XYZ file of C-alpha atoms in Angstrom:
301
model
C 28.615 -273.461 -44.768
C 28.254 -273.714 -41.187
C 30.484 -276.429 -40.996
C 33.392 -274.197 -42.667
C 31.874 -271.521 -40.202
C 32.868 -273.844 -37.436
C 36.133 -275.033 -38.659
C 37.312 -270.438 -39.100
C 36.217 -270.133 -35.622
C 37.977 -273.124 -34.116
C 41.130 -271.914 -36.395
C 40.842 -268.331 -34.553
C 40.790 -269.577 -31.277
C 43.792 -272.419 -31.984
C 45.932 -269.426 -32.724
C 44.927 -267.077 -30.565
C 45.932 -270.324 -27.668
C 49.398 -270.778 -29.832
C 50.515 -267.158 -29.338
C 49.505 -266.608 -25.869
C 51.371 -270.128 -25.069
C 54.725 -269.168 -27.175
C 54.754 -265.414 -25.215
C 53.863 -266.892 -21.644
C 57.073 -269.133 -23.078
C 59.241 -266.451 -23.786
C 58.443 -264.597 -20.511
C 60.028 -268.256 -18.464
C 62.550 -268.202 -20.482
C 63.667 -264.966 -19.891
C 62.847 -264.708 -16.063
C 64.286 -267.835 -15.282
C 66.659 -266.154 -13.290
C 65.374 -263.635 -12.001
C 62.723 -266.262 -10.432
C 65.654 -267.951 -8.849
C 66.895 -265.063 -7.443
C 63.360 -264.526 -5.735
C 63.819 -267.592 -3.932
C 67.102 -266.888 -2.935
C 65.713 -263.428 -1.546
C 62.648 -265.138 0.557
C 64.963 -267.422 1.850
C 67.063 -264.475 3.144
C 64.128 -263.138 4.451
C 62.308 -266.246 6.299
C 65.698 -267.060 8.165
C 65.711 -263.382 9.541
C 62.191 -263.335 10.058
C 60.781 -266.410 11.281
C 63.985 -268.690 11.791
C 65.938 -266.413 14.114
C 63.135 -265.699 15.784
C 62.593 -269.208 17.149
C 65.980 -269.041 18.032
C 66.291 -266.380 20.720
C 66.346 -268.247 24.263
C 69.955 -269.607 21.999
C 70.746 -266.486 20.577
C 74.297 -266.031 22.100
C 75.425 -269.562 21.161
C 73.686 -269.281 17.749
C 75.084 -266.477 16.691
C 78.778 -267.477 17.448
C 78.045 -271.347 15.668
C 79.843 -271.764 12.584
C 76.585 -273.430 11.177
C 74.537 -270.411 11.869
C 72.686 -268.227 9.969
C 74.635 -268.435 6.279
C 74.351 -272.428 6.360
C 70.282 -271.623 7.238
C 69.650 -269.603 4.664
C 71.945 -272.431 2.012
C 69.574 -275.234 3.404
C 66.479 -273.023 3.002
C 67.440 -272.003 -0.425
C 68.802 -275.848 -1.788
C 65.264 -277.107 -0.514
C 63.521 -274.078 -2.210
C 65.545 -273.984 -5.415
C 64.328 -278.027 -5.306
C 61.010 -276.780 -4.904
C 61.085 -274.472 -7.807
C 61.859 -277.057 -10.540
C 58.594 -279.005 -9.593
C 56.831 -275.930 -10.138
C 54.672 -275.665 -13.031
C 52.013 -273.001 -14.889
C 48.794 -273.679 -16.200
C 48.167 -271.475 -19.147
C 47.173 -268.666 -19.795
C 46.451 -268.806 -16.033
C 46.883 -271.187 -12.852
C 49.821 -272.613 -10.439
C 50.097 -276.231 -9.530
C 52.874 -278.491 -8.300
C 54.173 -281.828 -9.345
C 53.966 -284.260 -6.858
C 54.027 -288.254 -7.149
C 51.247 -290.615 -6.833
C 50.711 -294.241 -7.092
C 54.807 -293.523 -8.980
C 53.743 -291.497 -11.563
C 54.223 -287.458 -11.645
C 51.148 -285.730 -11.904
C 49.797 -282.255 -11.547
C 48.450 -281.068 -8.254
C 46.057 -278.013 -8.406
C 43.191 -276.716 -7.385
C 39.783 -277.999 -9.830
C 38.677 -274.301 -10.058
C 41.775 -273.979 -12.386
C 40.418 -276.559 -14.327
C 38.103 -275.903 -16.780
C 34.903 -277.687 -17.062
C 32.042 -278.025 -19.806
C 30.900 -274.762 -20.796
C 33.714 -272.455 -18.446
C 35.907 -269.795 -19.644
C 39.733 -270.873 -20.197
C 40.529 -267.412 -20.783
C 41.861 -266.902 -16.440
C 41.304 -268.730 -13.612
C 37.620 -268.587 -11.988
C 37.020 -266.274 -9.138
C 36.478 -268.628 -6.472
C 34.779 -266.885 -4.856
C 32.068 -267.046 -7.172
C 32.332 -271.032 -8.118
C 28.858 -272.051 -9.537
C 26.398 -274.086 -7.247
C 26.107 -277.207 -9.943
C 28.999 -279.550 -9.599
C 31.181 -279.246 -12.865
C 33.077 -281.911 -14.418
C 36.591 -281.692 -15.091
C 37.483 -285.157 -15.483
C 39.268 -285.369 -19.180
C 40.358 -281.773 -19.237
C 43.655 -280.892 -20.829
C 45.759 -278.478 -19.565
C 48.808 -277.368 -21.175
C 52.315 -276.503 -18.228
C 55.357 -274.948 -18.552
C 57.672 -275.466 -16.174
C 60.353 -272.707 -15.105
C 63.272 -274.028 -17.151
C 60.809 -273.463 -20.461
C 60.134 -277.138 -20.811
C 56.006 -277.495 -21.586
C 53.984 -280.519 -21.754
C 50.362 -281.711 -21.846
C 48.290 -283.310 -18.268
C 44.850 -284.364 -18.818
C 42.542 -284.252 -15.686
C 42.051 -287.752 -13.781
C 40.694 -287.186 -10.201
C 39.559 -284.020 -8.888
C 37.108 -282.690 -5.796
C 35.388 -280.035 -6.398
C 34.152 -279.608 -2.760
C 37.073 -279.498 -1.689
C 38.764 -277.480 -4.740
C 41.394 -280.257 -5.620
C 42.467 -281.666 -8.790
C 45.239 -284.325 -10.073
C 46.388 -284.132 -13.766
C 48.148 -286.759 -15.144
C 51.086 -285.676 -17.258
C 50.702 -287.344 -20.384
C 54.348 -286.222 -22.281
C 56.662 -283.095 -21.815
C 59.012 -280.930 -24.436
C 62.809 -282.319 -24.971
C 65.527 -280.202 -26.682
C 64.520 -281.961 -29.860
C 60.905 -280.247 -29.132
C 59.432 -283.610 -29.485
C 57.185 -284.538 -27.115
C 57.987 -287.573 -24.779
C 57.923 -289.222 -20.848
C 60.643 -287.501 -19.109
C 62.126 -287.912 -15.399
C 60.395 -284.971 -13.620
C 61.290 -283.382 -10.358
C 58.649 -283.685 -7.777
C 58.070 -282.465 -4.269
C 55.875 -284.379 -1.757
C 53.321 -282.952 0.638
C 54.439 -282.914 4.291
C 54.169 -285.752 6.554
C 52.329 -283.439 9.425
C 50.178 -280.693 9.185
C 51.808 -277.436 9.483
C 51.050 -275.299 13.012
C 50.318 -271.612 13.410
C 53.356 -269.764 12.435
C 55.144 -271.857 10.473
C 56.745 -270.491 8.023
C 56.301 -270.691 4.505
C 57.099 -269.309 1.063
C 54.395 -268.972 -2.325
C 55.434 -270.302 -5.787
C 53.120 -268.807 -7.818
C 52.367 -266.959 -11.230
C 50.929 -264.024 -10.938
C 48.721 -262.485 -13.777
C 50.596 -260.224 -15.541
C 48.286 -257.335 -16.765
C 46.376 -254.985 -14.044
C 42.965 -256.712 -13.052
C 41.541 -254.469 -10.899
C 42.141 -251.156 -12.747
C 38.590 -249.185 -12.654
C 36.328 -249.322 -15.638
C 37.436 -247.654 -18.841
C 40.863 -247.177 -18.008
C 44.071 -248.578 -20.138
C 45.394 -251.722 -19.613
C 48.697 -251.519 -17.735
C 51.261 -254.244 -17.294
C 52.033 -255.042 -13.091
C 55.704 -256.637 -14.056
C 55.311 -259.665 -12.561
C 57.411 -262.655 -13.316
C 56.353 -266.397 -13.766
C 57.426 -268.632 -10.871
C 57.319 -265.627 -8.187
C 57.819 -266.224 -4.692
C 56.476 -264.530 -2.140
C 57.198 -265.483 1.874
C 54.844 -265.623 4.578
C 53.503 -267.409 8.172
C 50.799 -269.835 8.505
C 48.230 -267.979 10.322
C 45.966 -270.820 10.845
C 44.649 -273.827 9.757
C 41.581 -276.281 9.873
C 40.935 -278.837 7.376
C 37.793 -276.701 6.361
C 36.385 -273.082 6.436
C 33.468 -273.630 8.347
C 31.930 -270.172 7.973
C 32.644 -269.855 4.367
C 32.704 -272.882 2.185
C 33.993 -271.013 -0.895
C 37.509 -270.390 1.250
C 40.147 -272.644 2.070
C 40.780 -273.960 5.462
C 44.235 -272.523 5.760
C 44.798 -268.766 6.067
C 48.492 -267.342 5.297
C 50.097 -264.360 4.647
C 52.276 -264.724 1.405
C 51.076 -262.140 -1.220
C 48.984 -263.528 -3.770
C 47.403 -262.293 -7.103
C 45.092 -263.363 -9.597
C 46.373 -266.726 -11.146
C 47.859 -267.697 -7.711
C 45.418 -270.482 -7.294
C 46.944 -274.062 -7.274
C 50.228 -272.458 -6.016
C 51.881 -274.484 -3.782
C 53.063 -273.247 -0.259
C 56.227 -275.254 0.954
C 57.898 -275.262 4.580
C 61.129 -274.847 5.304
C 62.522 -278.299 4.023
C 60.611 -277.746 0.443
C 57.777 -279.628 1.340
C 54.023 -278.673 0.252
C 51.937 -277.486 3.321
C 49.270 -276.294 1.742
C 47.631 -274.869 -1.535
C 46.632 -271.244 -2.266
C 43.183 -271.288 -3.523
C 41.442 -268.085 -2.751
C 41.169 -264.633 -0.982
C 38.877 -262.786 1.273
C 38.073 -259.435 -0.737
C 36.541 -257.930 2.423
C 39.963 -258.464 4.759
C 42.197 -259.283 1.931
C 43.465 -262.539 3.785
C 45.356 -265.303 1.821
C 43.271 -268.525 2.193
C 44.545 -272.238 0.813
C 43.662 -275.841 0.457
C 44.575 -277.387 3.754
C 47.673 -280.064 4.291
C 44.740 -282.665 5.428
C 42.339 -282.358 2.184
C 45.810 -282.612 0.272
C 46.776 -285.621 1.723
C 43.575 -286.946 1.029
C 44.405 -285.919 -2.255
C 47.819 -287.887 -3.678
C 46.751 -290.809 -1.330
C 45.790 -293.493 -3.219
């Protein structure tokens, strides 16, 4: 009896995790793009912003250069569009990247949107809030869906808790046949130097759909947010470390994030990862992220 007790409940859950999976689907599928269009925006929007801006001792001889601002804002967006497809969602919620390491694509994310032993799957922990023990992740699977609507499976190899980093390996990915196989994926790398104050930068991310911070007892309500969002910002500054706060990352910026932003890549101007949004300070609402150097320590192997 309490074996077949066992087996109901694990049924319930199994397709309660299939439904939520084939409408987090559905919603790629028919965003994809829109989400493409997002990046074309924030590419619009960092040239005028931040590129131009560097630009004004030049301004005269910029402006009348053939290769100006229109062929900017076509490099920004072909590295960003680049940047996109190596994008990938953790579900039900969590952002990550696909980078290579050691020649092999794997996952890069940040551990608190891994579960561990005994932690809720149901949304990405508050990070603010991380438990004192030091959980283990290592053998976690994770299910991705990347923003053309291909999904696979990456199992949790190396992660840092300390440092709120985690590698998945990508054990097989979704064809047209909807088998599951190894598959040519498109990566990004992290930078080759750190990035410096101001630099600017633009958020892949997938925001949590439904309203999280409605007060209590009122009705759920739906934000509209699209998976694979991008949202463009500066670097504001950056240490390898928070030393006054521990549970923050190192790197502040100031791309809009919500809740399931964390493991969200932030890439630089030539599509490269700079950093990794990881958390938020409530009290000043400022963007914080995994810095470049704990990320390099990261994929190095």
């Amino acid at each position: 009896a309490e074996l077949a007790g066992d087996v109901a409940e694990l049924s319930a859950v199994l397709r309660q995790k299939h439904a939520e999976f084939w409408e987090f689907r559905g919603q790629v599928l028919g965003s994809a793009k829109k989400a493409r269009k997002l990046v074309q925006e924030e590419a619009e929007e960092v040239v005028d912003q931040h590129v131009l801006k560097k630009m004004k001792r030049k301004m005269e001889a910029f402006e009348g250069h053939p290769n100006s601002k229109s062929q900017r804002q076509a490099r920004l967006l072909a590295n960003w569009q680049d940047a996109l497809s190596s994008c990938v969602h953790l579900v039900p919620s969590g952002s990550g990247v696909v980078v290579e390491v050691g020649g092999r694509p794997q996952v890069l994310t940040c551990a608190h949107c891994v579960a561990a032993d005994g932690e809720d799957e149901d949304l990405e922990d508050d990070h603010s809030d991380q438990p004192s023990q030091d959980p283990d992740r290592a053998g976690r699977l994770e299910i991705v869906v990347w923003p053309n609507g291909d999904y696979g499976l990456a199992q949790c190899g190396q992660f840092n808790n300390d440092h709120d980093t985690a590698l998945l390996e990508i054990l097989a990915v979704s064809c047209a046949a909807n088998s599951l196989q190894r598959l040519e994926l498109p990566t990004s790398k992290v930078a080759m130097a750190p990035p410096s104050k101001g630099t600017a930068c633009v958020c892949i991310h997938n925001p949590y759909d439904w309203d999280l911070e409605l007060s209590e007892g009122s009705l759920p309500r739906k934000n509209g947010y699209i998976p694979f969002t991008s949202s463009s910002g500066t670097i504001s500054s950056n240490y390898k470390t928070n030393k006054n706060n521990k549970e923050l990352g190192g790197t502040k910026h100031s791309c809009w994030t919500y809740w399931g932003s964390s493991g969200a890549p932030l890439f630089d101007c030539d599509g490269d990862v700079i950093a990794l949004h990881n958390s938020w300070n409530p009290e000043t609402s400022q963007r914080h992220a995994v810095s470049w150097d704990l990320l390099k320590e990261s994929v190095q192997v």
